Amino acid sequence: MFFRPRTTRIPFRANEQKRKAGQRLQRIELDLTSDRHARAAIEAYADSCAADMPWLAELLRESAAHGTNELSACAATVRRVFGLAQDWAAAQPDYAHGAWEHVRIHLEAALNRQMKQPEDEENDEGEHEA
């Protein structure tokens, strides 16, 4: 890949200096192989552009998940948005707290199971190598 001026690569390389304050970025490159936050950022961008550019959203989601149908890497965003939705619903006359908490419990279980799977795979690989 050739160098593009005023481009910041994330994560930073050890020998790179941090960006100077006030310098405006034109481009940021995310590395899905070494940046654990890159997938979440790409998913968020895909969600944002889906209405205007569905083809781009689909392409981004496929590349971020490497062709798998895994849950989102944006667990923090899912939790935040669910909380906002529950707060809005609580102001409605037909709000059912028990139902929302039931959904929250199952949502947390799904997100936690998704987060635990990579740890299990790492442990399995370590056992096979021994």
mmCIF file of N, CA, C and O in Angstrom, residues 63-121:
data_model
loop_
_atom_site.group_PDB
_atom_site.id
_atom_site.type_symbol
_atom_site.label_atom_id
_atom_site.label_comp_id
_atom_site.label_asym_id
_atom_site.label_seq_id
_atom_site.Cartn_x
_atom_site.Cartn_y
_atom_site.Cartn_z
ATOM 1 N N SER A 63 -17.072 -7.488 4.964
ATOM 2 C CA SER A 63 -15.626 -7.424 5.196
ATOM 3 C C SER A 63 -15.310 -7.387 6.682
ATOM 4 O O SER A 63 -14.329 -7.976 7.126
ATOM 5 N N ALA A 64 -16.142 -6.723 7.485
ATOM 6 C CA ALA A 64 -15.887 -6.616 8.922
ATOM 7 C C ALA A 64 -16.046 -7.963 9.615
ATOM 8 O O ALA A 64 -15.286 -8.301 10.513
ATOM 9 N N ALA A 65 -17.027 -8.732 9.197
ATOM 10 C CA ALA A 65 -17.299 -10.024 9.842
ATOM 11 C C ALA A 65 -16.542 -11.167 9.173
ATOM 12 O O ALA A 65 -16.678 -12.308 9.587
ATOM 13 N N HIS A 66 -15.760 -10.866 8.157
ATOM 14 C CA HIS A 66 -15.009 -11.879 7.407
ATOM 15 C C HIS A 66 -15.921 -12.987 6.899
ATOM 16 O O HIS A 66 -15.597 -14.164 6.964
ATOM 17 N N GLY A 67 -17.135 -12.596 6.454
ATOM 18 C CA GLY A 67 -18.058 -13.552 5.867
ATOM 19 C C GLY A 67 -18.847 -14.382 6.867
ATOM 20 O O GLY A 67 -19.588 -15.264 6.477
ATOM 21 N N THR A 68 -18.701 -14.128 8.170
ATOM 22 C CA THR A 68 -19.467 -14.882 9.158
ATOM 23 C C THR A 68 -20.737 -14.125 9.506
ATOM 24 O O THR A 68 -20.874 -12.951 9.202
ATOM 25 N N ASN A 69 -21.651 -14.774 10.148
ATOM 26 C CA ASN A 69 -22.888 -14.136 10.598
ATOM 27 C C ASN A 69 -22.865 -13.917 12.107
ATOM 28 O O ASN A 69 -23.836 -14.177 12.799
ATOM 29 N N GLU A 70 -21.741 -13.472 12.631
ATOM 30 C CA GLU A 70 -21.602 -13.252 14.058
ATOM 31 C C GLU A 70 -22.380 -12.024 14.494
ATOM 32 O O GLU A 70 -22.688 -11.148 13.697
ATOM 33 N N LEU A 71 -22.686 -11.983 15.799
ATOM 34 C CA LEU A 71 -23.287 -10.782 16.357
ATOM 35 C C LEU A 71 -22.318 -9.617 16.232
ATOM 36 O O LEU A 71 -21.134 -9.792 15.997
ATOM 37 N N SER A 72 -22.817 -8.452 16.465
ATOM 38 C CA SER A 72 -22.030 -7.234 16.375
ATOM 39 C C SER A 72 -20.838 -7.230 17.325
ATOM 40 O O SER A 72 -20.897 -7.761 18.421
ATOM 41 N N ALA A 73 -19.776 -6.583 16.900
ATOM 42 C CA ALA A 73 -18.633 -6.335 17.779
ATOM 43 C C ALA A 73 -18.875 -5.076 18.593
ATOM 44 O O ALA A 73 -18.071 -4.720 19.430
ATOM 45 N N CYS A 74 -19.977 -4.411 18.344
ATOM 46 C CA CYS A 74 -20.332 -3.157 19.023
ATOM 47 C C CYS A 74 -21.220 -3.416 20.221
ATOM 48 O O CYS A 74 -22.274 -2.806 20.359
ATOM 49 N N ALA A 75 -20.822 -4.287 21.110
ATOM 50 C CA ALA A 75 -21.662 -4.601 22.262
ATOM 51 C C ALA A 75 -21.979 -3.357 23.078
ATOM 52 O O ALA A 75 -23.113 -3.180 23.541
ATOM 53 N N ALA A 76 -21.005 -2.475 23.239
ATOM 54 C CA ALA A 76 -21.241 -1.250 24.011
ATOM 55 C C ALA A 76 -22.303 -0.378 23.342
ATOM 56 O O ALA A 76 -23.150 0.208 24.016
ATOM 57 N N THR A 77 -22.285 -0.316 22.029
ATOM 58 C CA THR A 77 -23.278 0.473 21.296
ATOM 59 C C THR A 77 -24.657 -0.162 21.419
ATOM 60 O O THR A 77 -25.657 0.532 21.620
ATOM 61 N N VAL A 78 -24.718 -1.483 21.312
ATOM 62 C CA VAL A 78 -25.996 -2.187 21.450
ATOM 63 C C VAL A 78 -26.594 -1.896 22.820
ATOM 64 O O VAL A 78 -27.783 -1.569 22.941
ATOM 65 N N ARG A 79 -25.766 -1.974 23.860
ATOM 66 C CA ARG A 79 -26.257 -1.706 25.215
ATOM 67 C C ARG A 79 -26.725 -0.259 25.365
ATOM 68 O O ARG A 79 -27.754 0.011 25.983
ATOM 69 N N ARG A 80 -25.965 0.665 24.809
ATOM 70 C CA ARG A 80 -26.315 2.090 24.907
ATOM 71 C C ARG A 80 -27.638 2.378 24.208
ATOM 72 O O ARG A 80 -28.530 3.033 24.760
ATOM 73 N N VAL A 81 -27.796 1.865 22.996
ATOM 74 C CA VAL A 81 -29.017 2.114 22.236
ATOM 75 C C VAL A 81 -30.217 1.438 22.909
ATOM 76 O O VAL A 81 -31.303 2.017 22.972
ATOM 77 N N PHE A 82 -30.021 0.240 23.433
ATOM 78 C CA PHE A 82 -31.114 -0.421 24.148
ATOM 79 C C PHE A 82 -31.530 0.418 25.352
ATOM 80 O O PHE A 82 -32.719 0.590 25.621
ATOM 81 N N GLY A 83 -30.571 0.937 26.081
ATOM 82 C CA GLY A 83 -30.874 1.786 27.232
ATOM 83 C C GLY A 83 -31.647 3.032 26.835
ATOM 84 O O GLY A 83 -32.606 3.432 27.516
ATOM 85 N N LEU A 84 -31.252 3.657 25.722
ATOM 86 C CA LEU A 84 -31.980 4.832 25.223
ATOM 87 C C LEU A 84 -33.414 4.464 24.846
ATOM 88 O O LEU A 84 -34.356 5.205 25.152
ATOM 89 N N ALA A 85 -33.576 3.318 24.188
ATOM 90 C CA ALA A 85 -34.916 2.878 23.794
ATOM 91 C C ALA A 85 -35.776 2.595 25.028
ATOM 92 O O ALA A 85 -36.957 2.969 25.073
ATOM 93 N N GLN A 86 -35.175 1.975 26.034
ATOM 94 C CA GLN A 86 -35.937 1.685 27.250
ATOM 95 C C GLN A 86 -36.313 2.976 27.975
ATOM 96 O O GLN A 86 -37.428 3.097 28.488
ATOM 97 N N ASP A 87 -35.396 3.939 28.010
ATOM 98 C CA ASP A 87 -35.720 5.225 28.637
ATOM 99 C C ASP A 87 -36.889 5.904 27.926
ATOM 100 O O ASP A 87 -37.777 6.460 28.558
ATOM 101 N N TRP A 88 -36.869 5.864 26.589
ATOM 102 C CA TRP A 88 -37.967 6.458 25.814
ATOM 103 C C TRP A 88 -39.276 5.717 26.106
ATOM 104 O O TRP A 88 -40.312 6.323 26.341
ATOM 105 N N ALA A 89 -39.195 4.381 26.098
ATOM 106 C CA ALA A 89 -40.398 3.572 26.326
ATOM 107 C C ALA A 89 -40.971 3.807 27.722
ATOM 108 O O ALA A 89 -42.189 3.783 27.914
ATOM 109 N N ALA A 90 -40.103 4.040 28.700
ATOM 110 C CA ALA A 90 -40.556 4.250 30.078
ATOM 111 C C ALA A 90 -41.449 5.473 30.205
ATOM 112 O O ALA A 90 -42.278 5.552 31.114
ATOM 113 N N ALA A 91 -41.314 6.412 29.281
ATOM 114 C CA ALA A 91 -42.144 7.621 29.313
ATOM 115 C C ALA A 91 -43.499 7.409 28.642
ATOM 116 O O ALA A 91 -44.355 8.294 28.688
ATOM 117 N N GLN A 92 -43.708 6.240 28.041
ATOM 118 C CA GLN A 92 -44.957 5.940 27.358
ATOM 119 C C GLN A 92 -45.961 5.332 28.337
ATOM 120 O O GLN A 92 -45.577 4.640 29.280
ATOM 121 N N PRO A 93 -47.242 5.538 28.105
ATOM 122 C CA PRO A 93 -48.252 5.039 29.056
ATOM 123 C C PRO A 93 -48.363 3.511 29.107
ATOM 124 O O PRO A 93 -48.797 2.965 30.120
ATOM 125 N N ASP A 94 -47.950 2.823 28.056
ATOM 126 C CA ASP A 94 -48.090 1.364 28.044
ATOM 127 C C ASP A 94 -46.773 0.641 28.345
ATOM 128 O O ASP A 94 -46.612 -0.535 28.032
ATOM 129 N N TYR A 95 -45.826 1.313 28.984
ATOM 130 C CA TYR A 95 -44.513 0.740 29.299
ATOM 131 C C TYR A 95 -44.655 -0.459 30.232
ATOM 132 O O TYR A 95 -45.354 -0.403 31.239
ATOM 133 N N ALA A 96 -43.981 -1.556 29.881
ATOM 134 C CA ALA A 96 -43.990 -2.772 30.698
ATOM 135 C C ALA A 96 -42.553 -3.074 31.125
ATOM 136 O O ALA A 96 -41.774 -3.657 30.368
ATOM 137 N N HIS A 97 -42.213 -2.632 32.313
ATOM 138 C CA HIS A 97 -40.843 -2.774 32.806
ATOM 139 C C HIS A 97 -40.370 -4.224 32.775
ATOM 140 O O HIS A 97 -39.247 -4.508 32.342
ATOM 141 N N GLY A 98 -41.204 -5.151 33.215
ATOM 142 C CA GLY A 98 -40.828 -6.561 33.238
ATOM 143 C C GLY A 98 -40.461 -7.100 31.865
ATOM 144 O O GLY A 98 -39.504 -7.855 31.722
ATOM 145 N N ALA A 99 -41.214 -6.690 30.857
ATOM 146 C CA ALA A 99 -40.933 -7.155 29.490
ATOM 147 C C ALA A 99 -39.593 -6.617 29.002
ATOM 148 O O ALA A 99 -38.810 -7.346 28.384
ATOM 149 N N TRP A 100 -39.332 -5.347 29.273
ATOM 150 C CA TRP A 100 -38.060 -4.758 28.850
ATOM 151 C C TRP A 100 -36.889 -5.423 29.566
ATOM 152 O O TRP A 100 -35.844 -5.690 28.965
ATOM 153 N N GLU A 101 -37.039 -5.707 30.846
ATOM 154 C CA GLU A 101 -35.967 -6.360 31.588
ATOM 155 C C GLU A 101 -35.755 -7.788 31.101
ATOM 156 O O GLU A 101 -34.623 -8.267 31.049
ATOM 157 N N HIS A 102 -36.820 -8.468 30.709
ATOM 158 C CA HIS A 102 -36.705 -9.806 30.138
ATOM 159 C C HIS A 102 -35.868 -9.763 28.859
ATOM 160 O O HIS A 102 -34.960 -10.585 28.666
ATOM 161 N N VAL A 103 -36.153 -8.801 28.003
ATOM 162 C CA VAL A 103 -35.388 -8.652 26.761
ATOM 163 C C VAL A 103 -33.935 -8.293 27.082
ATOM 164 O O VAL A 103 -32.998 -8.818 26.471
ATOM 165 N N ARG A 104 -33.719 -7.402 28.060
ATOM 166 C CA ARG A 104 -32.356 -7.006 28.426
ATOM 167 C C ARG A 104 -31.536 -8.216 28.881
ATOM 168 O O ARG A 104 -30.372 -8.372 28.500
ATOM 169 N N ILE A 105 -32.135 -9.088 29.682
ATOM 170 C CA ILE A 105 -31.422 -10.278 30.169
ATOM 171 C C ILE A 105 -30.973 -11.152 29.004
ATOM 172 O O ILE A 105 -29.828 -11.616 28.956
ATOM 173 N N HIS A 106 -31.864 -11.372 28.039
ATOM 174 C CA HIS A 106 -31.513 -12.220 26.895
ATOM 175 C C HIS A 106 -30.528 -11.532 25.953
ATOM 176 O O HIS A 106 -29.660 -12.198 25.375
ATOM 177 N N LEU A 107 -30.642 -10.230 25.826
ATOM 178 C CA LEU A 107 -29.678 -9.474 25.021
ATOM 179 C C LEU A 107 -28.286 -9.576 25.643
ATOM 180 O O LEU A 107 -27.302 -9.842 24.949
ATOM 181 N N GLU A 108 -28.200 -9.396 26.949
ATOM 182 C CA GLU A 108 -26.916 -9.524 27.650
ATOM 183 C C GLU A 108 -26.337 -10.924 27.496
ATOM 184 O O GLU A 108 -25.137 -11.085 27.281
ATOM 185 N N ALA A 109 -27.185 -11.925 27.595
ATOM 186 C CA ALA A 109 -26.713 -13.305 27.438
ATOM 187 C C ALA A 109 -26.138 -13.521 26.045
ATOM 188 O O ALA A 109 -25.081 -14.144 25.891
ATOM 189 N N ALA A 110 -26.805 -13.012 25.030
ATOM 190 C CA ALA A 110 -26.306 -13.157 23.651
ATOM 191 C C ALA A 110 -24.986 -12.416 23.466
ATOM 192 O O ALA A 110 -24.050 -12.952 22.865
ATOM 193 N N LEU A 111 -24.897 -11.201 23.979
ATOM 194 C CA LEU A 111 -23.657 -10.427 23.844
ATOM 195 C C LEU A 111 -22.518 -11.085 24.619
ATOM 196 O O LEU A 111 -21.387 -11.153 24.125
ATOM 197 N N ASN A 112 -22.800 -11.570 25.820
ATOM 198 C CA ASN A 112 -21.762 -12.223 26.619
ATOM 199 C C ASN A 112 -21.302 -13.533 25.987
ATOM 200 O O ASN A 112 -20.115 -13.853 26.020
ATOM 201 N N ARG A 113 -22.230 -14.284 25.408
ATOM 202 C CA ARG A 113 -21.867 -15.528 24.725
ATOM 203 C C ARG A 113 -20.966 -15.228 23.530
ATOM 204 O O ARG A 113 -19.987 -15.909 23.293
ATOM 205 N N GLN A 114 -21.278 -14.162 22.818
ATOM 206 C CA GLN A 114 -20.474 -13.766 21.663
ATOM 207 C C GLN A 114 -19.067 -13.367 22.106
ATOM 208 O O GLN A 114 -18.092 -13.678 21.455
ATOM 209 N N MET A 115 -18.966 -12.654 23.228
ATOM 210 C CA MET A 115 -17.663 -12.219 23.715
ATOM 211 C C MET A 115 -16.853 -13.394 24.259
ATOM 212 O O MET A 115 -15.638 -13.389 24.192
ATOM 213 N N LYS A 116 -17.518 -14.413 24.777
ATOM 214 C CA LYS A 116 -16.835 -15.560 25.367
ATOM 215 C C LYS A 116 -16.291 -16.509 24.302
ATOM 216 O O LYS A 116 -15.272 -17.148 24.510
ATOM 217 N N GLN A 117 -16.918 -16.587 23.136
ATOM 218 C CA GLN A 117 -16.501 -17.530 22.099
ATOM 219 C C GLN A 117 -15.046 -17.349 21.667
ATOM 220 O O GLN A 117 -14.325 -18.331 21.570
ATOM 221 N N PRO A 118 -14.565 -16.115 21.406
ATOM 222 C CA PRO A 118 -13.147 -15.993 21.038
ATOM 223 C C PRO A 118 -12.213 -16.473 22.143
ATOM 224 O O PRO A 118 -11.188 -17.080 21.865
ATOM 225 N N GLU A 119 -12.572 -16.259 23.419
ATOM 226 C CA GLU A 119 -11.745 -16.741 24.518
ATOM 227 C C GLU A 119 -11.709 -18.263 24.527
ATOM 228 O O GLU A 119 -10.659 -18.859 24.736
ATOM 229 N N ASP A 120 -12.851 -18.909 24.291
ATOM 230 C CA ASP A 120 -12.915 -20.366 24.253
ATOM 231 C C ASP A 120 -12.059 -20.923 23.122
ATOM 232 O O ASP A 120 -11.371 -21.916 23.286
ATOM 233 N N GLU A 121 -12.100 -20.263 21.962
ATOM 234 C CA GLU A 121 -11.312 -20.714 20.824
ATOM 235 C C GLU A 121 -9.824 -20.600 21.116
ATOM 236 O O GLU A 121 -9.036 -21.482 20.768
#
